Amino acid sequence: MSNMSLRKPNQINPQNINYHQFTLSLINEGRHTGLLTTMKIEQIQTQLMLLLSEAIQKYTHKESNSVKTEVAQRIMESILYCIDMYLMHFPSLEQSIDKLQESDISELNAQGLKLANTQIEQAQQLLQEVENTKLSIPLVAYIETINSLSAFFLNYEIKFDAHNTIASIDYPLLLDDMSWTGIIYIKKYLEHLKLENEFCAFFPLNEINTLLNVYGQKYNLNCSDLLINVSELVLKNAFCSVLVHKKADTLTVSLEDYKLLENRLKSLTEHEFHELLYSSLTIIFKQLNITNPALHLYVQIYTDKFLPQLYNAVRDTSLSEQIVVFTKKAPANNALYYKAGKKLSDEQLRLIIDKIMGCQTVEEKANIIESTIHNVEDLVEVFGAYCIFDNEYSSIFDRMGDYELAILVSNLLDRSPLCNNDILSIDHWNTSENKLYWQNKLIQYLETNIRKYDRIVQLAKALIQF
Amino acid sequence: MKHPLISFIQLDTLLNKGVVEEILKTNEYSTRYGLILTHADAIELVETRNEALCANGRIEISSATIEKIIDAFCNSSYITQQDYASTLHELLETFYYMKNETLDSIPDDELIELMKNYFENRCKGSLELLKGREMEKLARNIRYGVPDYNNVEEKEDTPDEEEEF
C-alpha cells in the first residue's frame, strides 16, 4: 500500500513541497488538500501584490510607479524568499501552513526579514571563524573565495534581492548544495567551510602543502591554480595511510603503500569494503582526536558518497585517480611558472614589481612570484627589474622546477657550430645590463651543482629542438 | 512570457480592479476644460496601458500614471473632446516607451511635466513632433549624459577659432 493511501484527506504530502519555492508549493498543496480556501488564496495574492507595490515604491524612492518586469520579478522573488525562510523555520509543514492561514502576508514578510537579518549576523560570525582558521595554503580559489565572502555582506540587498548570491565562490566544498541561494546558501557554505578548516587543522600543514604540490605535478598544473577541495585530498590520503597501517595524519602515500593498498582492497567483497572503510574512519577520528559530532557527521556523509566511487575505482583498477601517490620525492613548492598565454599587463607587472620591492625577505618575494607570475616573459621582466638581489636569486631558483629553469637557460646556450653547446654563455654585446645581472646569477647558480647543470642544459636543448 | 511569480499573483486581474472607476473620477476636474471620458474610453485606456506596459517590458501596480497624465494634459489648449481619448492613448504609449529610453533615470512626475512642456510649446500640440523629435532628443541627451538633458533645443554650431581668424 502506498503512503498516499494512508494519508488523511487534509494531510500535506511532503513530496509536493518544493523547498526552493516553499510558500508557493505550500499554497498549491493547501489548495489541493482543502487546507486553504479559495478566498484565503485570493487574499494572499492581493496581499502579495500590495507588498510588491510598496516594495516598488521603496525601490524607486517613490519616483516611479512602474518598473521593468525583471525588476518586479526580482523584488517579488526577494519577498517570497523571506517569507519562505520564515515559514520553513517551523518544525512541521502543518505548522507552516497554519501560520500561512492565520497571518497577514506582510507580517510573514516582516518576520522573514527579521530571520534573514539574524542569519546575516550568524553568517558574519561564521566568516570571522573561517578567517581565523584559514589554512596557509597557496590555493587561489580558496583564498579569493574567503575574500569574496567578506564582500558579500557589503553588497547583499535583503529587501530587493534577498535570493541573490552575490559572491564569487569558486572553491568547491566536500558537500555543497548549490540549489540554495542568498543568505541561506552563504550560511550553509560557511558552516561547511568552517568544518573543513577544522578537519584540515588536524593534519600537518607542510604535509597538506606537499600533497597539493604533488597533486599539481600529477596533472602538470600549478598547485595554486587548482580548483580542488583540500579536505577531499587530505581525507582520501588519510584513509589510505590508515589502511596501510600508517598514522592517520601521514598524507604521504608511496608507490609501495599504494600497491599494498590495492592488493588489500581488491580481494574484499563490497560489504567487507564498507566495513573496512568505516572502521578506518573511526580510526582517523580516534587517532586525530576529532570529537566534534558535527564534523563526524559531515565527514561521514561525504564518506557515504565517496565509498562507492572508491569501491568502483578498485574494481576498475583506477584507484590511483582517487588518491595522490608520491611517486618520487617532490621538491618543496615546485611551482610551474610557464603557462603560455597568461601574460600580465604592464600595469599589473609594475604593481607586482613594486610589491616585490617592498618585501623584507626572499621568501615573501618568492611567494609573490609563485602566486602571480605565470609566464616566462613576465618572469624575465621581474628578474631584470632590480627587485631581487645577490643571493636572493639562488633561493628563488631553488624553488623553481627543472622545466622553468630550462626555459630560462635555453636562451643562454651558445648555438654556434664551433662551440660546444653544453656551455652556457651570455651575449654581452646584445644583452642589456639588467638582463646580464640575473643571467650571470643563473649561470653561477647552476655551476655550483654540476648534476643539476647537466640536467637543465639537456632539458633546455630538448626544448630548443622541440 | 510572464514570470511564474507574477502569474501567481494574477497581476493583470488584480491590477485592473477599480482602475476604471479611478479614471472616471478624473472627469470631475477635466470637465472644467470640456473634456470627459466615457466608461468605454476608460476601459480602453486601461487596455492601452496594459499593452504599453507589456510592449515595453514593464509592470505598474496602480493607475497613478493614467491619472497623472490626465491631470497634466487636461488643460491643454491643443486637446479637444473629439481627440481627448485618442491623445491620452498616445501619451500613455509615449510615456512608457520613454521610461525605458531614458533608462528609468527621470522620475514619473518630471517626465510628464517635460512631455507637457514640449507638447504645449515646442510641438504646438503635435504628438508626432513630441514622439519623433523632442522625446528622441531627450532620450539621446540622457544616454550621452548631457547635464541639461531637458534642453532639447538644437545647439547652433559655434565657429572654430581658426575660422574666426
XYZ file of C-alpha atoms in Angstrom:
631
model
C 0.000 0.000 0.000
C 1.439 3.332 -0.946
C 1.945 6.187 1.519
C -0.590 8.208 -0.422
C -3.462 5.941 0.508
C -2.512 6.061 4.179
C -2.586 9.866 4.237
C -5.672 11.597 5.611
C -7.546 13.722 3.065
C -6.418 17.012 4.605
C -2.828 15.990 5.128
C 0.021 17.677 3.293
C 2.088 15.442 1.069
C 5.736 16.378 1.736
C 6.673 15.178 -1.738
C 4.636 18.008 -3.214
C 6.605 20.610 -1.299
C 9.446 22.325 -3.100
C 11.752 23.842 -0.502
C 13.164 26.262 -3.052
C 9.680 27.690 -3.697
C 8.309 26.839 -0.306
C 5.439 29.323 0.049
C 4.117 28.784 -3.462
C 4.228 24.998 -3.181
C 2.621 25.192 0.273
C -0.204 27.317 -1.156
C -0.689 24.828 -4.002
C -0.736 21.929 -1.598
C -3.102 23.870 0.681
C -5.421 24.322 -2.297
C -5.303 20.617 -3.224
C -5.874 19.381 0.302
C -8.516 21.989 1.077
C -6.456 23.370 3.960
C -6.521 26.780 2.256
C -9.798 28.096 0.876
C -10.052 29.844 -2.487
C -10.913 33.026 -0.613
C -7.770 32.734 1.517
C -5.623 32.180 -1.577
C -7.108 35.261 -3.253
C -6.421 37.197 -0.074
C -2.795 36.022 -0.157
C -2.497 37.073 -3.813
C -3.875 40.562 -3.062
C -1.595 40.969 -0.060
C 1.403 39.876 -2.102
C 0.534 42.415 -4.773
C 0.255 45.176 -2.190
C 3.593 44.137 -0.736
C 5.136 44.212 -4.203
C 3.614 47.637 -4.832
C 5.063 49.008 -1.578
C 8.443 47.467 -2.348
C 8.466 49.005 -5.850
C 7.702 52.397 -4.317
C 10.617 51.969 -1.906
C 12.847 50.699 -4.699
C 12.146 53.735 -6.898
C 12.124 56.138 -3.915
C 8.510 56.921 -4.878
C 9.761 58.430 -8.128
C 8.264 55.856 -10.463
C 5.065 53.829 -10.410
C 6.322 51.334 -12.963
C 9.486 49.273 -13.202
C 10.961 46.888 -15.718
C 9.418 43.420 -15.476
C 12.768 41.892 -14.490
C 12.990 44.298 -11.554
C 9.457 43.452 -10.421
C 10.260 39.744 -10.698
C 13.419 40.180 -8.678
C 11.609 42.102 -5.949
C 8.811 39.527 -5.884
C 11.327 36.679 -5.604
C 13.044 38.549 -2.804
C 9.750 38.966 -0.886
C 8.883 35.292 -1.301
C 12.428 34.273 -0.338
C 11.996 35.991 3.041
C 8.516 34.527 3.553
C 9.891 31.078 2.599
C 12.646 31.475 5.134
C 10.174 32.267 7.907
C 7.670 29.528 7.028
C 10.445 26.947 6.655
C 11.719 27.514 10.154
C 8.672 25.810 11.684
C 9.293 22.193 12.628
C 6.385 20.771 10.600
C 4.625 21.546 7.329
C 1.299 21.645 9.215
C 2.611 24.419 11.436
C 3.875 26.297 8.373
C 0.501 26.135 6.655
C -1.275 27.121 9.887
C 0.930 30.193 10.066
C 0.159 30.992 6.442
C -3.550 30.576 7.185
C -3.676 32.800 10.235
C -1.185 35.551 9.389
C -1.103 38.515 7.099
C 1.481 38.219 4.292
C 3.150 41.488 5.285
C 3.585 40.081 8.806
C 5.169 36.912 7.414
C 7.476 39.045 5.269
C 8.468 41.173 8.260
C 9.243 38.036 10.281
C 11.188 36.646 7.335
C 13.261 39.806 7.090
C 13.973 39.605 10.805
C 15.069 35.997 10.469
C 17.216 36.837 7.437
C 18.949 39.593 9.406
C 19.668 37.142 12.208
C 21.093 34.723 9.644
C 23.280 37.504 8.237
C 24.683 38.165 11.712
C 25.304 34.464 12.279
C 26.957 34.129 8.872
C 29.223 37.103 9.622
C 30.265 35.408 12.847
C 30.941 32.221 10.896
C 33.035 34.124 8.378
C 35.101 35.519 11.236
C 35.694 31.967 12.456
C 36.569 30.797 8.936
C 39.072 33.636 8.594
C 40.579 32.786 11.974
C 41.038 29.144 10.994
C 42.058 29.807 7.381
C 44.712 27.383 6.163
C 48.033 28.723 4.930
C 47.794 27.099 1.537
C 48.518 28.705 -1.849
C 45.169 27.783 -3.437
C 43.959 30.968 -5.128
C 40.339 29.753 -5.279
C 40.352 29.113 -1.524
C 41.893 32.484 -0.659
C 39.813 34.502 -3.133
C 36.561 32.814 -2.103
C 37.082 33.749 1.536
C 37.859 37.325 0.477
C 34.795 37.422 -1.741
C 32.593 36.261 1.133
C 33.523 39.423 3.036
C 32.356 41.441 0.043
C 29.056 39.538 0.016
C 27.969 41.184 3.255
C 28.723 44.639 1.862
C 26.696 44.084 -1.294
C 23.860 41.852 -0.098
C 20.493 43.574 -0.508
C 17.956 41.877 1.720
C 14.897 43.959 0.761
C 15.033 43.754 -3.010
C 17.460 40.954 -3.845
C 17.498 38.560 -0.881
C 17.587 35.465 -3.089
C 20.701 36.546 -4.967
C 24.086 35.074 -4.024
C 26.295 37.992 -4.924
C 29.654 36.409 -4.237
C 32.308 34.879 -6.408
C 32.547 31.424 -4.878
C 34.994 29.217 -6.750
C 36.300 26.981 -4.016
C 34.438 23.667 -4.094
C 33.358 22.056 -0.829
C 33.130 18.422 0.147
C 29.375 18.855 0.496
C 27.845 21.812 -1.298
C 24.135 22.115 -2.047
C 24.097 24.794 -4.718
C 20.327 24.672 -5.096
C 20.083 27.167 -2.233
C 20.632 30.859 -2.832
C 21.122 34.130 -0.941
C 21.993 34.182 2.734
C 20.739 30.587 3.249
C 23.397 29.348 0.807
C 26.146 31.585 2.197
C 25.462 30.466 5.759
C 25.481 26.787 4.769
C 28.679 27.330 2.739
C 30.405 28.990 5.688
C 29.273 26.283 8.117
C 30.767 23.628 5.855
C 33.952 25.591 5.177
C 34.459 26.078 8.905
C 34.127 22.317 9.451
C 36.585 21.644 6.630
C 39.117 24.090 8.083
C 38.698 22.361 11.430
C 39.248 18.961 9.800
C 42.365 20.022 7.900
C 43.829 21.606 11.038
C 44.269 18.071 12.428
C 46.891 17.428 9.734
C 50.393 18.945 9.497
C 50.281 21.998 7.236
C 53.506 21.111 5.440
C 52.042 17.694 4.566
C 48.940 19.389 3.142
C 51.043 21.773 1.059
C 53.216 18.945 -0.221
C 50.095 16.967 -1.062
C 48.814 19.910 -3.104
C 52.135 20.224 -4.914
C 52.249 16.555 -5.784
C 48.652 16.671 -6.955
C 49.530 19.664 -9.172
C 52.527 17.840 -10.612
C 50.381 14.797 -11.316
C 48.262 16.880 -13.679
C 51.079 19.221 -14.726
C 49.349 22.225 -13.170
C 50.428 24.990 -10.848
C 49.058 23.931 -7.482
C 47.870 27.473 -6.683
C 45.530 27.407 -9.685
C 43.859 24.148 -8.788
C 40.092 24.098 -8.372
C 40.013 21.265 -5.890
C 38.849 20.657 -2.358
C 41.743 20.282 0.057
C 39.768 18.288 2.631
C 38.912 15.743 -0.039
C 42.573 15.147 -0.931
C 43.508 15.044 2.733
C 40.714 12.655 3.720
C 41.360 10.250 0.850
C 45.078 10.059 1.587
C 44.401 9.749 5.325
C 42.163 6.783 4.550
C 44.988 5.190 2.584
C 47.503 5.792 5.342
C 45.281 4.119 7.917
C 44.571 1.222 5.574
C 48.305 0.536 5.186
C 48.727 0.842 8.965
C 50.412 4.222 8.895
C 49.410 7.109 11.122
C 46.258 8.929 10.011
C 47.987 12.302 9.789
C 50.575 10.952 7.344
C 49.438 12.144 3.972
C 52.357 10.715 2.014
C 51.235 7.612 0.168
C 54.221 5.989 -1.520
C 54.099 3.705 -4.525
C 54.721 0.747 -2.208
C 51.854 1.847 0.044
C 49.642 2.184 -2.994
C 50.424 -1.315 -4.260
C 49.854 -2.779 -0.814
C 46.537 -0.940 -0.568
C 45.411 -2.037 -3.999
C 46.144 -5.701 -3.193
C 44.375 -5.443 0.102
C 41.228 -3.792 -1.254
C 40.705 -5.769 -4.419
C 40.171 -9.025 -2.547
C 37.322 -7.582 -0.451
C 33.607 -8.027 -1.005
C 31.514 -4.886 -1.123
C 30.293 -5.467 2.422
C 33.819 -6.060 3.748
C 34.974 -2.992 1.839
C 32.316 -0.830 3.526
C 33.119 -2.201 6.960
C 36.825 -1.649 6.478
C 36.349 1.937 5.299
C 34.048 2.877 8.158
C 36.349 1.297 10.718
C 39.215 3.260 9.112
C 37.174 6.424 9.512
C 36.720 5.634 13.198
C 40.480 5.145 13.470
C 41.072 8.531 11.793
C 38.734 10.230 14.270
C 40.314 8.431 17.201
C 43.949 8.910 16.232
C 43.485 12.578 15.487
C 41.222 13.071 18.492
C 38.416 14.513 16.381
C 35.494 14.799 18.767
C 33.184 17.416 17.208
C 29.956 15.493 16.396
C 29.110 17.968 13.604
C 32.466 17.257 11.974
C 31.960 13.494 12.422
C 28.614 13.724 10.670
C 29.965 15.946 7.885
C 32.863 13.615 7.088
C 30.606 10.565 7.375
C 28.110 11.973 4.866
C 30.965 12.601 2.456
C 32.331 9.100 3.073
C 28.909 7.671 2.166
C 29.236 9.424 -1.184
C 32.905 8.662 -1.659
C 32.749 4.976 -0.747
C 31.033 3.706 -3.924
C 33.479 5.759 -6.021
C 36.415 4.184 -4.233
C 34.925 0.705 -4.491
C 34.405 1.121 -8.231
C 37.899 2.553 -8.619
C 39.355 -0.573 -7.016
C 37.260 -2.763 -9.307
C 38.284 -0.723 -12.400
C 41.929 -0.635 -11.324
C 41.801 3.160 -11.337
C 42.474 3.648 -7.647
C 45.403 5.944 -8.466
C 42.902 8.534 -9.698
C 41.272 8.693 -6.293
C 44.377 9.245 -4.219
C 47.619 11.166 -4.550
C 50.540 8.786 -4.817
C 54.007 10.153 -4.166
C 55.968 8.503 -6.958
C 59.175 10.382 -6.126
C 60.146 12.901 -3.547
C 58.699 16.196 -4.659
C 60.784 19.303 -4.260
C 59.043 21.653 -1.877
C 56.902 24.291 -3.538
C 57.955 23.364 -7.016
C 55.829 25.774 -8.960
C 55.311 25.764 -12.693
C 55.812 29.284 -13.855
C 55.431 28.937 -17.536
C 51.938 28.867 -18.903
C 51.585 30.254 -22.392
C 49.046 32.970 -22.941
C 48.809 34.308 -19.418
C 50.980 37.363 -19.769
C 50.292 40.218 -17.386
C 49.622 43.766 -18.494
C 52.334 46.394 -17.955
C 50.309 47.927 -15.122
C 49.838 44.593 -13.387
C 53.516 43.787 -13.760
C 54.510 47.195 -12.396
C 52.335 46.650 -9.335
C 53.857 43.216 -8.723
C 57.408 44.570 -9.062
C 56.562 47.359 -6.597
C 55.178 44.752 -4.216
C 58.343 42.639 -4.505
C 60.491 45.703 -3.859
C 58.595 46.278 -0.635
C 59.275 42.743 0.652
C 61.623 42.243 3.577
C 62.548 38.606 2.948
C 63.311 36.489 -0.086
C 60.537 34.074 0.960
C 57.986 36.854 0.595
C 59.421 37.733 -2.819
C 59.344 34.105 -3.953
C 55.767 33.702 -2.714
C 54.630 36.716 -4.743
C 56.409 35.444 -7.848
C 54.926 31.983 -7.432
C 51.409 33.182 -6.946
C 51.306 35.915 -9.580
C 53.773 35.182 -12.378
C 52.725 32.514 -14.818
C 54.578 33.494 -17.941
C 58.263 33.265 -18.697
C 58.346 36.731 -20.284
C 56.886 38.212 -17.104
C 59.406 36.270 -15.050
C 62.268 37.654 -17.130
C 60.869 41.171 -16.640
C 60.746 40.666 -12.867
C 64.288 39.240 -12.784
C 65.548 42.258 -14.676
C 63.683 44.856 -12.618
C 66.289 45.228 -9.847
C 63.882 43.988 -7.220
C 65.855 40.816 -6.433
C 69.464 40.967 -5.242
C 72.567 38.803 -4.845
C 71.854 35.501 -3.069
C 68.134 36.022 -3.298
C 68.326 34.702 -6.862
C 69.650 31.340 -5.629
C 66.742 30.989 -3.215
C 64.271 31.724 -5.972
C 65.999 29.399 -8.479
C 65.882 26.719 -5.763
C 62.131 26.928 -5.683
C 61.802 26.652 -9.445
C 61.334 23.383 -11.255
C 63.732 21.979 -13.852
C 61.380 22.856 -16.675
C 61.234 26.544 -15.732
C 64.984 26.752 -15.291
C 65.468 25.056 -18.667
C 63.297 27.686 -20.373
C 65.480 30.443 -18.887
C 68.655 28.559 -19.775
C 67.589 27.888 -23.376
C 68.472 31.489 -24.245
C 71.972 31.104 -22.826
C 73.040 28.093 -24.870
C 75.704 29.000 -27.364
C 74.415 27.632 -30.621
C 77.462 28.428 -32.733
C 78.715 25.359 -34.652
C 82.223 25.988 -33.381
C 81.120 25.881 -29.843
C 80.328 23.048 -27.511
C 76.727 23.870 -26.842
C 76.710 22.383 -23.367
C 78.332 25.597 -22.215
C 76.193 28.439 -21.095
C 77.259 31.883 -22.169
C 75.889 35.381 -22.303
C 75.888 37.505 -25.407
C 77.390 40.581 -23.740
C 77.024 42.749 -26.834
C 73.308 42.268 -27.241
C 72.230 41.909 -23.662
C 71.033 44.793 -21.513
C 72.701 45.404 -18.187
C 69.752 44.331 -16.108
C 69.399 41.081 -18.049
C 73.133 40.451 -17.756
C 72.851 40.600 -13.972
C 70.286 37.849 -13.457
C 71.682 35.668 -16.265
C 75.087 35.716 -14.572
C 73.358 34.779 -11.338
C 71.623 31.852 -13.056
C 74.863 30.523 -14.535
C 76.638 30.869 -11.179
C 73.751 29.082 -9.509
C 73.855 26.142 -11.903
C 77.649 25.906 -11.800
C 77.501 25.162 -8.068
C 75.609 21.937 -8.791
C 77.087 20.198 -11.792
C 74.464 17.412 -11.912
C 71.684 19.908 -11.982
C 73.637 21.926 -14.578
C 73.813 18.929 -16.927
C 70.181 18.016 -16.380
C 68.919 21.535 -17.046
C 71.142 22.001 -20.110
C 69.903 18.712 -21.595
C 66.330 19.764 -20.958
C 66.975 23.192 -22.495
C 68.470 21.570 -25.598
C 65.409 19.351 -25.899
C 63.216 22.426 -25.623
C 65.095 24.206 -28.412
C 64.810 21.183 -30.694
C 61.110 20.955 -29.881
C 6.208 35.301 -21.270
C 5.183 36.193 -17.740
C 7.284 35.103 -14.824
C 5.576 32.375 -12.736
C 5.657 34.538 -9.630
C 3.965 37.423 -11.397
C 1.457 34.969 -12.895
C 0.787 33.520 -9.469
C -0.429 36.770 -8.004
C -2.643 37.189 -11.103
C -1.398 40.695 -11.513
C -3.500 41.511 -14.573
C -6.779 40.698 -12.864
C -5.880 42.384 -9.613
C -4.420 45.448 -11.253
C -7.500 46.228 -13.269
C -9.757 46.112 -10.223
C -11.158 49.580 -9.558
C -8.871 51.229 -12.110
C -11.743 52.193 -14.435
C -13.531 53.892 -11.527
C -10.392 55.795 -10.633
C -10.025 57.010 -14.229
C -13.639 58.123 -14.380
C -13.076 60.183 -11.246
C -10.751 62.424 -13.290
C -13.834 63.677 -15.171
C -14.580 65.739 -12.062
C -11.809 68.200 -12.934
C -11.375 67.623 -16.686
C -14.956 68.749 -17.290
C -13.784 72.249 -16.430
C -11.873 72.127 -19.719
C -14.725 70.479 -21.588
C -13.095 67.036 -21.569
C -14.900 63.900 -20.474
C -14.093 60.208 -20.698
C -16.856 57.650 -21.069
C -16.842 54.289 -19.301
C -15.825 52.653 -22.602
C -12.983 55.204 -23.005
C -11.718 54.361 -19.518
C -11.742 50.618 -20.248
C -9.850 51.201 -23.499
C -7.303 53.357 -21.672
C -6.670 50.551 -19.189
C -6.198 48.173 -22.112
C -3.786 50.566 -23.806
C -1.892 50.993 -20.531
C -1.586 47.215 -20.140
C -0.481 46.752 -23.741
C 2.070 49.584 -23.484
C 3.457 48.143 -20.257
C 3.698 44.713 -21.826
C 5.273 46.042 -25.053
C 7.905 47.907 -23.053
C 8.519 45.084 -20.590
C 7.260 46.997 -17.586
C 4.957 46.451 -14.620
C 2.868 49.037 -12.769
C 0.732 48.300 -9.747
C -1.650 51.263 -9.759
C -3.480 53.559 -12.160
C -1.411 56.521 -10.991
C 0.260 57.181 -14.356
C -3.001 57.490 -16.314
C -4.357 59.883 -13.709
C -1.166 61.943 -13.661
C -1.179 62.251 -17.449
C -4.857 63.308 -17.457
C -4.154 65.764 -14.660
C -1.242 67.326 -16.557
C -2.743 67.440 -20.045
C -6.443 68.139 -19.499
C -5.890 71.897 -19.501
C -4.048 71.872 -22.822
C -5.448 74.226 -25.405
C -4.476 71.720 -28.109
C -6.730 68.924 -26.848
C -10.432 68.843 -27.683
C -13.144 66.473 -26.566
C -13.032 64.905 -30.034
C -9.397 63.777 -29.734
C -9.147 63.617 -25.920
C -9.219 59.822 -25.555
C -7.002 59.123 -28.579
C -4.433 61.702 -27.367
C -4.343 60.030 -23.960
C -3.692 56.664 -25.616
C -0.711 58.062 -27.494
C 0.605 59.907 -24.454
C 0.452 56.724 -22.374
C 2.344 54.759 -25.009
C 4.930 57.534 -25.324
C 5.337 57.733 -21.563
C 6.185 54.030 -21.026
C 8.405 53.979 -24.121
C 10.289 56.987 -22.739
C 10.696 55.418 -19.294
C 12.820 52.749 -20.954
C 14.539 55.096 -23.406
C 15.573 57.437 -20.594
C 16.890 54.411 -18.666
C 14.450 54.981 -15.798
C 16.506 57.975 -14.788
C 13.736 60.591 -14.924
C 11.026 60.435 -12.234
C 7.436 59.992 -13.490
C 6.332 63.479 -12.484
C 9.284 65.156 -14.181
C 8.846 63.143 -17.382
C 5.149 64.026 -17.595
C 5.992 67.675 -16.946
C 8.601 67.654 -19.729
C 6.174 65.955 -22.113
C 3.530 68.574 -21.362
C 6.016 71.418 -21.755
C 7.280 70.181 -25.168
C 3.721 69.366 -26.311
C 2.463 72.820 -25.488
C 5.429 74.939 -26.514
C 7.758 73.315 -28.997
C 5.293 70.944 -30.672
C 2.189 73.125 -30.587
C 0.028 70.079 -29.847
C 1.649 67.729 -32.386
C 2.039 64.231 -30.978
C 4.244 63.257 -33.948
C 6.731 66.005 -33.120
C 6.595 65.153 -29.444
C 7.380 61.469 -30.034
C 9.594 61.717 -33.102
C 11.634 64.784 -32.262
C 11.556 66.102 -28.687
C 11.392 62.801 -26.859
C 14.104 61.285 -29.034
C 16.365 64.248 -28.281
C 15.625 63.922 -24.592
C 16.478 60.201 -24.667
C 19.697 60.937 -26.572
C 20.690 63.593 -24.039
C 20.129 61.147 -21.197
C 22.133 58.405 -22.880
C 25.053 60.745 -23.598
C 24.957 62.081 -20.031
C 24.209 65.677 -21.050
C 23.820 67.649 -17.804
C 20.945 69.862 -19.023
C 19.254 66.901 -20.675
C 15.843 68.595 -20.715
C 17.164 71.280 -23.056
C 16.218 69.801 -26.420
C 16.822 72.927 -28.466
C 19.152 72.463 -31.417
C 22.515 73.911 -30.500
C 23.977 76.209 -33.112
C 27.467 75.200 -34.116
C 29.994 77.631 -32.694
C 32.523 78.659 -35.309
C 36.014 77.256 -34.884
C 38.652 79.655 -33.673
C 40.570 79.137 -36.892
C 37.575 80.230 -38.905
C 37.336 83.414 -36.853
C 40.833 84.257 -37.884
